[in-house]
CSV table of C-alpha atoms (C1' of nucleotides) in Angstrom, one decimal:
chain,number,residue,atom,x,y,z
A,72,MET,CA,-29.9,-34.7,-16.5
A,73,THR,CA,-31.0,-35.8,-13.0
A,74,ASN,CA,-27.5,-35.9,-11.8
A,75,PRO,CA,-25.5,-33.0,-13.3
A,76,ARG,CA,-22.2,-34.4,-11.9
A,77,SER,CA,-22.4,-37.6,-13.9
A,78,LYS,CA,-20.5,-36.3,-16.9
A,79,PRO,CA,-18.2,-33.4,-17.6
A,80,SER,CA,-20.6,-31.9,-20.2
A,81,LEU,CA,-22.4,-28.7,-20.9
A,82,THR,CA,-22.7,-27.4,-17.4
A,83,SER,CA,-19.2,-28.4,-16.4
A,84,ALA,CA,-17.3,-25.3,-17.6
A,85,GLN,CA,-19.9,-23.1,-16.0
A,86,ASP,CA,-19.6,-25.1,-12.8
A,87,ARG,CA,-15.9,-24.7,-12.8
A,88,PHE,CA,-16.2,-21.0,-13.4
A,89,ILE,CA,-18.4,-20.7,-10.4
A,90,ALA,CA,-16.1,-22.8,-8.2
A,91,THR,CA,-13.1,-20.7,-9.2
A,92,TRP,CA,-14.8,-17.5,-8.5
A,93,GLY,CA,-16.2,-18.8,-5.2
A,94,GLN,CA,-12.7,-19.8,-4.3
A,95,MET,CA,-11.3,-16.4,-5.1
A,96,GLY,CA,-14.0,-14.6,-3.2
A,97,SER,CA,-13.3,-16.6,-0.1
A,98,THR,CA,-9.7,-15.4,0.1
A,99,TRP,CA,-11.1,-11.9,-0.3
A,100,GLY,CA,-13.3,-11.8,2.7
A,101,ILE,CA,-16.5,-12.6,0.9
A,102,SER,CA,-18.2,-15.8,1.7
A,103,ARG,CA,-17.8,-18.6,-0.7
A,104,THR,CA,-21.5,-18.9,-1.4
A,105,MET,CA,-22.0,-15.2,-1.9
A,106,ALA,CA,-19.2,-15.3,-4.5
A,107,GLU,CA,-20.7,-18.3,-6.1
A,108,VAL,CA,-24.1,-16.7,-6.4
A,109,HIS,CA,-22.4,-13.7,-8.0
A,110,ALA,CA,-20.5,-15.9,-10.4
A,111,LEU,CA,-23.7,-17.6,-11.4
A,112,LEU,CA,-25.5,-14.4,-12.1
A,113,PHE,CA,-22.5,-12.9,-13.8
A,114,ILE,CA,-21.9,-15.9,-16.2
A,115,SER,CA,-25.6,-16.4,-16.8
A,116,GLY,CA,-25.9,-12.9,-18.2
A,117,ARG,CA,-29.6,-12.8,-17.4
A,118,ALA,CA,-31.8,-12.2,-14.4
A,119,LEU,CA,-32.4,-15.2,-12.2
A,120,CYS,CA,-34.9,-15.7,-9.4
A,121,THR,CA,-34.2,-17.1,-6.0
A,122,ASP,CA,-35.4,-20.6,-6.9
A,123,ASP,CA,-33.1,-20.7,-9.9
A,124,VAL,CA,-30.2,-19.9,-7.7
A,125,MET,CA,-31.2,-22.4,-5.0
A,126,GLU,CA,-31.6,-25.1,-7.6
A,127,ARG,CA,-28.5,-24.4,-9.5
A,128,LEU,CA,-26.2,-24.1,-6.5
A,129,GLU,CA,-28.1,-26.5,-4.3
A,130,ILE,CA,-28.4,-24.2,-1.4
A,131,SER,CA,-31.3,-23.4,1.0
A,132,ARG,CA,-33.8,-20.7,0.5
A,133,GLY,CA,-32.5,-18.8,3.5
A,134,ASN,CA,-29.0,-18.9,2.3
A,135,ALA,CA,-29.9,-17.8,-1.2
A,136,SER,CA,-32.0,-15.0,0.1
A,137,MET,CA,-29.2,-13.8,2.4
A,138,SER,CA,-26.5,-14.0,-0.2
A,139,LEU,CA,-28.6,-12.2,-2.8
A,140,ARG,CA,-29.4,-9.4,-0.4
A,141,ALA,CA,-25.8,-9.0,0.5
A,142,LEU,CA,-24.9,-8.8,-3.2
A,143,VAL,CA,-27.5,-6.1,-3.7
A,144,ASP,CA,-26.2,-4.2,-0.7
A,145,TRP,CA,-22.7,-4.4,-2.1
A,146,GLY,CA,-24.1,-3.0,-5.3
A,147,VAL,CA,-22.8,-5.7,-7.6
A,148,VAL,CA,-26.2,-7.1,-8.3
A,149,HIS,CA,-29.5,-5.4,-8.8
A,150,ARG,CA,-33.1,-6.4,-8.5
A,151,ALA,CA,-35.1,-6.8,-11.7
A,152,HIS,CA,-38.8,-7.7,-12.3
A,153,LYS,CA,-40.6,-9.4,-15.1
A,154,ARG,CA,-44.1,-8.2,-15.9
A,155,GLY,CA,-46.8,-10.6,-15.0
A,156,ASP,CA,-44.5,-12.4,-12.6
A,157,ARG,CA,-44.5,-11.6,-8.9
A,158,LYS,CA,-41.1,-13.1,-8.3
A,159,GLU,CA,-38.1,-11.0,-7.9
A,160,TYR,CA,-35.2,-11.5,-10.2
A,161,PHE,CA,-31.5,-10.6,-9.8
A,162,GLU,CA,-29.0,-9.6,-12.3
A,163,ALA,CA,-25.3,-8.9,-12.1
A,164,ALA,CA,-23.7,-5.7,-13.5
A,165,GLY,CA,-22.9,-6.7,-17.0
A,166,ASP,CA,-19.6,-4.9,-17.2
A,167,VAL,CA,-16.6,-6.0,-15.3
A,168,TRP,CA,-15.4,-2.4,-14.6
A,169,THR,CA,-18.7,-1.4,-13.1
A,170,MET,CA,-18.5,-4.5,-11.0
A,171,LEU,CA,-15.0,-3.7,-10.0
A,172,GLN,CA,-16.0,-0.2,-8.9
A,173,ALA,CA,-18.8,-1.6,-6.8
A,174,ILE,CA,-16.4,-3.9,-5.1
A,175,LEU,CA,-13.8,-1.2,-4.7
A,176,ARG,CA,-16.3,1.2,-3.2
A,177,GLU,CA,-17.5,-1.3,-0.7
A,178,ARG,CA,-14.1,-2.5,0.4
A,179,MET,CA,-12.9,1.1,0.9
A,180,LYS,CA,-15.8,1.8,3.0
A,181,ARG,CA,-15.5,-1.3,5.1
A,182,GLU,CA,-11.8,-1.6,5.4
A,183,ILE,CA,-9.6,1.3,4.4
A,184,HIS,CA,-11.7,4.0,6.0
A,185,PRO,CA,-12.2,2.4,9.4
A,186,ALA,CA,-8.5,1.3,9.6
A,187,LEU,CA,-7.4,4.8,8.7
A,188,ALA,CA,-9.6,6.4,11.2
A,189,SER,CA,-8.5,4.0,13.9
A,190,LEU,CA,-4.8,4.5,13.1
A,191,ALA,CA,-5.1,8.3,13.0
A,192,GLU,CA,-6.7,8.3,16.4
A,193,ILE,CA,-4.0,6.1,17.8
A,194,ARG,CA,-1.4,8.4,16.4
A,195,ASP,CA,-3.1,11.5,17.9
A,196,GLU,CA,-3.3,9.9,21.2
A,197,THR,CA,0.3,8.9,21.1
A,198,ARG,CA,1.3,12.4,20.2
A,199,THR,CA,-0.7,14.0,22.9
A,200,THR,CA,0.5,11.9,25.7
A,201,GLY,CA,4.0,12.0,24.5
A,202,GLU,CA,3.9,8.3,24.8
A,203,GLY,CA,6.0,6.0,22.5
A,204,VAL,CA,9.4,6.1,21.0
A,205,ASP,CA,10.0,8.2,17.9
A,206,GLU,CA,10.7,5.1,15.9
A,207,HIS,CA,7.2,3.7,16.7
A,208,ASN,CA,5.6,6.9,15.6
A,209,GLN,CA,7.5,6.9,12.4
A,210,ARG,CA,6.2,3.4,11.6
A,211,LEU,CA,2.7,4.5,12.5
A,212,ASP,CA,3.0,7.5,10.2
A,213,ASP,CA,4.3,5.3,7.4
A,214,MET,CA,1.4,3.0,7.7
A,215,ILE,CA,-1.1,5.9,7.7
A,216,ALA,CA,0.6,7.4,4.7
A,217,LEU,CA,0.2,4.1,2.9
A,218,LEU,CA,-3.5,3.7,3.7
A,219,ARG,CA,-4.1,7.3,2.7
A,220,LEU,CA,-2.5,6.7,-0.6
A,221,PHE,CA,-4.9,3.7,-1.1
A,222,ASP,CA,-7.7,5.9,-0.1
A,223,GLU,CA,-6.8,8.6,-2.6
A,224,MET,CA,-6.3,6.1,-5.4
A,225,GLY,CA,-9.6,4.5,-4.6
A,226,SER,CA,-11.5,7.8,-4.6
A,227,LYS,CA,-10.0,8.7,-7.9
A,228,LEU,CA,-10.9,5.4,-9.5
A,229,LEU,CA,-14.4,5.7,-8.2
A,230,ALA,CA,-14.7,9.1,-9.8
A,231,LEU,CA,-14.1,7.7,-13.2
A,232,ASP,CA,-16.9,6.1,-15.3
A,233,ALA,CA,-16.4,2.5,-16.3
A,234,GLN,CA,-15.2,3.2,-19.8
A,235,VAL,CA,-12.7,5.8,-18.7
A,236,MET,CA,-11.5,3.5,-15.9
A,237,LYS,CA,-10.8,0.7,-18.3
A,238,GLU,CA,-8.8,3.0,-20.6
A,239,THR,CA,-7.0,4.5,-17.6
A,240,ALA,CA,-6.0,1.0,-16.4
A,241,GLU,CA,-4.7,0.0,-19.7
A,242,THR,CA,-2.8,3.2,-20.2
A,243,LEU,CA,-1.2,2.8,-16.8
A,244,VAL,CA,-0.1,-0.7,-17.5
A,245,GLY,CA,1.2,0.3,-20.9
A,246,GLY,CA,3.0,3.3,-19.5
A,247,MET,CA,4.6,1.7,-16.5
A,248,ASP,CA,7.6,0.3,-18.2
A,249,PHE,CA,10.1,2.7,-16.7
A,250,GLN,CA,13.2,0.8,-15.9
A,251,SER,CA,13.7,0.1,-12.3
A,252,GLY,CA,16.7,-0.1,-10.1
A,253,SER,CA,16.2,-3.8,-9.3
A,254,PRO,CA,14.8,-6.6,-11.4
A,255,ALA,CA,11.7,-8.6,-10.4
A,256,SER,CA,12.4,-11.7,-8.4
B,96,MET,CA,1.5,-4.9,35.3
B,97,THR,CA,0.0,-8.3,36.0
B,98,ASN,CA,-3.1,-7.4,34.1
B,99,PRO,CA,-2.4,-5.1,31.2
B,100,ARG,CA,-6.1,-4.5,30.6
B,101,SER,CA,-6.5,-2.7,33.9
B,102,LYS,CA,-5.7,0.8,32.7
B,103,PRO,CA,-5.5,2.4,29.3
B,104,SER,CA,-1.9,3.4,29.7
B,105,LEU,CA,1.4,3.0,28.0
B,106,THR,CA,0.7,-0.2,26.1
B,107,SER,CA,-2.8,0.8,25.1
B,108,ALA,CA,-2.0,2.6,21.9
B,109,GLN,CA,0.1,-0.3,20.8
B,110,ASP,CA,-2.6,-2.8,21.7
B,111,ARG,CA,-5.0,-0.9,19.6
B,112,PHE,CA,-2.7,-0.7,16.7
B,113,ILE,CA,-2.3,-4.5,16.9
B,114,ALA,CA,-6.0,-5.0,17.1
B,115,THR,CA,-6.7,-2.7,14.1
B,116,TRP,CA,-4.2,-4.4,12.0
B,117,GLY,CA,-5.4,-7.9,13.0
B,118,GLN,CA,-8.9,-6.8,12.1
B,119,MET,CA,-7.8,-5.6,8.7
B,120,GLY,CA,-5.8,-8.7,8.0
B,121,SER,CA,-8.7,-10.9,8.7
B,122,THR,CA,-10.8,-9.3,6.0
B,123,TRP,CA,-7.9,-9.9,3.7
B,124,GLY,CA,-7.7,-13.6,4.0
B,125,ILE,CA,-4.9,-13.6,6.5
B,126,SER,CA,-5.7,-15.1,9.9
B,127,ARG,CA,-6.3,-12.6,12.6
B,128,THR,CA,-3.5,-13.9,14.7
B,129,MET,CA,-1.0,-13.9,11.9
B,130,ALA,CA,-1.8,-10.3,11.2
B,131,GLU,CA,-1.5,-9.4,14.9
B,132,VAL,CA,1.9,-11.1,15.1
B,133,HIS,CA,3.0,-9.1,12.1
B,134,ALA,CA,1.6,-5.9,13.6
B,135,LEU,CA,3.5,-6.5,16.8
B,136,LEU,CA,6.8,-7.1,15.0
B,137,PHE,CA,6.2,-4.1,12.8
B,138,ILE,CA,5.4,-1.7,15.5
B,139,SER,CA,8.1,-3.0,17.8
B,140,GLY,CA,10.7,-2.2,15.3
B,141,ARG,CA,13.0,-4.8,16.7
B,142,ALA,CA,13.5,-8.6,16.6
B,143,LEU,CA,11.4,-10.6,19.0
B,144,CYS,CA,11.6,-14.2,19.9
B,145,THR,CA,8.7,-16.7,20.1
B,146,ASP,CA,8.3,-16.3,23.8
B,147,ASP,CA,8.0,-12.5,23.5
B,148,VAL,CA,5.2,-13.0,21.0
B,149,MET,CA,3.5,-15.6,23.1
B,150,GLU,CA,3.6,-13.4,26.1
B,151,ARG,CA,2.6,-10.2,24.5
B,152,LEU,CA,-0.3,-11.6,22.5
B,153,GLU,CA,-1.2,-14.3,25.0
B,154,ILE,CA,-1.2,-17.2,22.5
B,155,SER,CA,0.1,-20.7,22.7
B,156,ARG,CA,3.5,-21.7,21.6
B,157,GLY,CA,2.1,-23.8,18.7
B,158,ASN,CA,0.1,-20.9,17.4
B,159,ALA,CA,3.1,-18.5,17.7
B,160,SER,CA,5.3,-20.9,15.9
B,161,MET,CA,2.8,-21.4,13.1
B,162,SER,CA,2.1,-17.8,12.6
B,163,LEU,CA,5.7,-16.8,12.6
B,164,ARG,CA,6.6,-19.4,10.1
B,165,ALA,CA,3.7,-18.4,7.9
B,166,LEU,CA,5.0,-14.8,8.0
B,167,VAL,CA,8.5,-15.9,7.1
B,168,ASP,CA,7.0,-17.9,4.2
B,169,TRP,CA,5.1,-14.8,3.0
B,170,GLY,CA,8.4,-12.9,3.1
B,171,VAL,CA,7.1,-10.1,5.3
B,172,VAL,CA,9.2,-11.2,8.3
B,173,HIS,CA,12.7,-12.6,8.5
B,174,ARG,CA,14.6,-14.6,11.0
B,175,ALA,CA,17.3,-13.0,13.0
B,176,HIS,CA,19.8,-14.2,15.5
B,177,LYS,CA,21.5,-12.8,18.5
B,178,ARG,CA,25.0,-13.9,19.3
B,179,GLY,CA,25.3,-16.0,22.4
B,180,ASP,CA,21.6,-16.7,22.3
B,181,ARG,CA,20.3,-19.9,20.8
B,182,LYS,CA,16.8,-18.6,20.4
B,183,GLU,CA,15.5,-17.5,17.0
B,184,TYR,CA,14.3,-13.9,16.7
B,185,PHE,CA,11.9,-12.5,14.1
B,186,GLU,CA,11.8,-9.1,12.6
B,187,ALA,CA,9.4,-7.4,10.2
B,188,ALA,CA,10.5,-5.5,7.1
B,189,GLY,CA,11.1,-2.0,8.3
B,190,ASP,CA,9.8,-0.3,5.3
B,191,VAL,CA,6.1,-0.3,4.4
B,192,TRP,CA,6.8,-0.5,0.7
B,193,THR,CA,9.0,-3.6,1.0
B,194,MET,CA,6.2,-5.0,3.1
B,195,LEU,CA,3.6,-4.1,0.5
B,196,GLN,CA,5.6,-5.8,-2.2
B,197,ALA,CA,5.9,-8.9,-0.2
B,198,ILE,CA,2.2,-9.1,0.3
B,199,LEU,CA,1.5,-8.3,-3.3
B,200,ARG,CA,3.8,-11.0,-4.5
B,201,GLU,CA,2.2,-13.6,-2.3
B,202,ARG,CA,-1.3,-12.7,-3.2
B,203,MET,CA,-0.6,-12.7,-6.9
B,204,LYS,CA,1.0,-16.1,-6.6
B,205,ARG,CA,-1.9,-17.5,-4.5
B,206,GLU,CA,-4.9,-15.8,-6.0
B,207,ILE,CA,-4.4,-14.1,-9.3
B,208,HIS,CA,-2.3,-16.7,-11.0
B,209,PRO,CA,-4.4,-19.8,-10.1
B,210,ALA,CA,-7.6,-18.0,-10.9
B,211,LEU,CA,-6.2,-16.8,-14.3
B,212,ALA,CA,-5.0,-20.3,-15.1
B,213,SER,CA,-8.3,-21.9,-14.2
B,214,LEU,CA,-10.3,-19.3,-16.2
B,215,ALA,CA,-8.1,-19.6,-19.2
B,216,GLU,CA,-8.5,-23.4,-19.1
B,217,ILE,CA,-12.3,-23.1,-18.9
B,218,ARG,CA,-12.3,-20.7,-21.8
B,219,ASP,CA,-10.2,-23.0,-24.0
B,220,GLU,CA,-12.4,-25.9,-23.2
B,221,THR,CA,-15.5,-23.9,-24.0
B,222,ARG,CA,-14.0,-22.8,-27.3
B,223,THR,CA,-12.9,-26.3,-28.3
B,224,THR,CA,-16.2,-28.0,-27.6
B,225,GLY,CA,-18.1,-25.1,-29.2
B,226,GLU,CA,-20.1,-25.2,-26.0
B,227,GLY,CA,-21.6,-22.1,-24.5
B,228,VAL,CA,-23.4,-19.1,-25.8
B,229,ASP,CA,-21.4,-16.2,-27.3
B,230,GLU,CA,-22.5,-13.9,-24.5
B,231,HIS,CA,-21.0,-16.3,-21.9
B,232,ASN,CA,-17.7,-16.4,-23.7
B,233,GLN,CA,-17.7,-12.7,-23.8
B,234,ARG,CA,-18.1,-12.4,-20.1
B,235,LEU,CA,-15.4,-15.0,-19.5
B,236,ASP,CA,-13.1,-13.1,-21.8
B,237,ASP,CA,-13.8,-9.9,-19.9
B,238,MET,CA,-13.0,-11.5,-16.6
B,239,ILE,CA,-9.8,-12.9,-18.0
B,240,ALA,CA,-8.8,-9.6,-19.4
B,241,LEU,CA,-9.3,-8.0,-16.0
B,242,LEU,CA,-7.3,-10.5,-14.1
B,243,ARG,CA,-4.5,-10.2,-16.7
B,244,LEU,CA,-4.5,-6.5,-16.2
B,245,PHE,CA,-4.0,-7.1,-12.5
B,246,ASP,CA,-1.3,-9.5,-13.2
B,247,GLU,CA,0.6,-7.1,-15.4
B,248,MET,CA,0.2,-4.2,-12.9
B,249,GLY,CA,1.4,-6.5,-10.2
B,250,SER,CA,4.4,-7.7,-12.1
B,251,LYS,CA,5.4,-4.1,-12.9
B,252,LEU,CA,5.1,-3.0,-9.3
B,253,LEU,CA,7.2,-6.0,-8.2
B,254,ALA,CA,9.9,-5.0,-10.6
B,255,LEU,CA,10.4,-1.7,-8.9
B,256,ASP,CA,12.5,-1.2,-5.9
B,257,ALA,CA,10.8,0.1,-2.8
B,258,GLN,CA,11.9,3.7,-3.2
B,259,VAL,CA,10.9,3.9,-6.8
B,260,MET,CA,7.6,2.2,-6.0
B,261,LYS,CA,6.8,4.8,-3.4
B,262,GLU,CA,7.5,7.6,-5.8
B,263,THR,CA,5.5,6.0,-8.5
B,264,ALA,CA,2.5,5.5,-6.3
B,265,GLU,CA,2.7,9.2,-5.3
B,266,THR,CA,3.0,10.3,-8.8
B,267,LEU,CA,0.1,8.2,-9.9
B,268,VAL,CA,-2.1,9.7,-7.3
B,269,GLY,CA,-1.0,13.2,-8.1
B,270,GLY,CA,-1.4,12.8,-11.8
B,271,MET,CA,-4.7,11.0,-11.8
B,272,ASP,CA,-6.9,14.1,-11.6
B,273,PHE,CA,-8.1,14.0,-15.2
B,274,GLN,CA,-11.7,15.0,-15.2
B,275,SER,CA,-14.2,12.1,-15.4
B,276,GLY,CA,-17.5,11.7,-17.1
B,277,SER,CA,-19.4,11.1,-13.8
B,278,PRO,CA,-18.7,12.4,-10.3
B,279,ALA,CA,-17.8,10.1,-7.4
B,280,SER,CA,-20.8,9.0,-5.4
C,113,DA,C1',-60.2,-8.1,5.0
C,114,DT,C1',-58.5,-12.3,3.3
C,115,DC,C1',-55.8,-15.2,0.4
C,116,DG,C1',-52.0,-17.0,-1.8
C,117,DA,C1',-47.5,-16.2,-3.8
C,118,DC,C1',-43.2,-15.0,-2.6
C,119,DT,C1',-39.4,-13.2,0.7
C,120,DT,C1',-37.1,-12.5,4.9
C,121,DT,C1',-35.7,-13.8,9.4
C,122,DC,C1',-33.4,-16.3,12.9
C,123,DA,C1',-32.6,-20.1,16.3
C,124,DG,C1',-30.3,-24.0,16.1
C,125,DA,C1',-27.3,-27.5,13.3
C,126,DA,C1',-23.4,-28.3,10.7
C,127,DA,C1',-19.1,-27.2,9.0
C,128,DA,C1',-14.8,-24.9,8.9
C,129,DA,C1',-11.1,-22.5,11.0
C,130,DA,C1',-8.2,-21.3,14.5
C,131,DG,C1',-5.8,-22.4,18.8
C,132,DT,C1',-3.8,-25.4,22.3
C,133,DG,C1',-0.3,-28.1,24.6
C,134,DA,C1',2.4,-31.9,25.0
C,135,DA,C1',5.1,-35.2,22.5
C,136,DA,C1',8.5,-35.5,18.9
C,137,DA,C1',12.1,-33.5,16.3
C,138,DA,C1',15.8,-30.6,15.5
C,139,DT,C1',19.7,-27.9,16.9
C,140,DG,C1',24.1,-26.6,18.7
C,141,DG,C1',27.5,-26.8,22.2
C,142,DA,C1',30.5,-29.5,25.3
D,59,DT,C1',28.1,-38.6,21.1
D,60,DC,C1',25.0,-36.9,24.5
D,61,DC,C1',22.4,-33.5,26.6
D,62,DA,C1',19.9,-29.3,27.3
D,63,DT,C1',17.5,-26.0,24.9
D,64,DT,C1',14.5,-24.5,21.4
D,65,DT,C1',11.3,-25.4,17.6
D,66,DT,C1',7.9,-27.9,15.1
D,67,DT,C1',4.1,-30.9,14.5
D,68,DC,C1',-0.4,-32.6,15.1
D,69,DA,C1',-4.6,-34.8,17.5
D,70,DC,C1',-7.8,-32.8,19.9
D,71,DT,C1',-10.7,-28.7,21.7
D,72,DT,C1',-12.7,-24.3,21.2
D,73,DT,C1',-14.4,-20.6,18.6
D,74,DT,C1',-16.3,-18.7,14.6
D,75,DT,C1',-18.6,-18.8,10.5
D,76,DT,C1',-21.9,-20.5,7.5
D,77,DC,C1',-26.1,-23.0,6.3
D,78,DT,C1',-30.7,-24.8,7.0
D,79,DG,C1',-35.6,-24.8,7.3
D,80,DA,C1',-39.6,-23.6,9.1
D,81,DA,C1',-42.2,-19.7,11.0
D,82,DA,C1',-43.2,-15.0,10.4
D,83,DG,C1',-43.6,-11.2,7.4
D,84,DT,C1',-44.8,-8.7,2.9
D,85,DC,C1',-47.5,-7.4,-0.7
D,86,DG,C1',-50.7,-7.2,-4.5
D,87,DA,C1',-55.0,-9.0,-6.2
D,88,DT,C1',-59.6,-9.9,-5.3
DNA sequence: ATCGACTTTCAGAAAAAAGTGAAAAATGGA
DNA sequence: TCCATTTTTCACTTTTTTCTGAAAGTCGAT
């Protein structure tokens, strides 16, 4: 067991899960390591301490500490304690829907809201100064409308509790089979 | 006009739109420049050639070429030609919904599908070898179910034409006001 | 107050990503 | 075919991001 890479055995599937999740996170603006730490906590299904994470993922203490803290800030992981143990433990939200909401909330806050604010400001300025061609303003308005729509959908999803959200999602998918004008490509 | 940064005039709002969009793109796994090029084409509302892009964004020819090609590959920008001119011109999809579909399609292909395939493979392997605790498998299954749901929603959205998609989205937002168990945070 | 167990911070190192520019390739007209 | 123009490629540079590790900080117990 000294070298876990030597055979594709017990830990292999878990390793691959972690790698896949890390990969996915990195195309989503989350650092690879942070996503890997989250994957590890999520798939472990129990609270781990910093040293566990360091050892399992072969990362430095500093990196583990930073990543764990960021995950806590995002709200997808929470701190836990074991009595008689001074170490801090960390545990992922057990339920994917809760996890999804935490991610959604954070991304809305960090991306949609600032972008919306910025775009609205630009539009106002453009209006006030009479600057810009009508066509440009139209495009700006479209963009703003789209982001606002995201914003509203996000807010509504965040207002649901996890169980209701799950059901809603399933209903939406089920009910969305209205025939369209053009077929999928 | 030699130095466009000298006063916050005519081009300023456009500049800021480009910057905002570039910012947003970069947290979405798209390179900042690529997003800026797209923003420029989108807000311009007309076909631009490589040199226009280079000049406006102050980037190298190589970078402009790469970014434009990537946007064409993504399907959010298409090539255009002017008669009597050998240069190639590029134009963004005029409609935000068409644009959104193109982005959705690409991200599904690049992120959801591979992740789903990888996770399903891991699950199968785990099942076959009898490896892993039940709880782990449960989490893996939850994750897969979630991604599958994304996949299905994505497919359905891609099957709609832009106009229908827009209406659908608006209806969804309007109709989603069923009262939830817990209030939004 | 001091100790020891544990955590956080952060300057610098390392790695990864993005950008440049000039050479090579492609294109289209004469 | 040949040439002028335009586009693409890619080895190399620059910038940005991430990671490390050791020092500094925290905190409860004694």
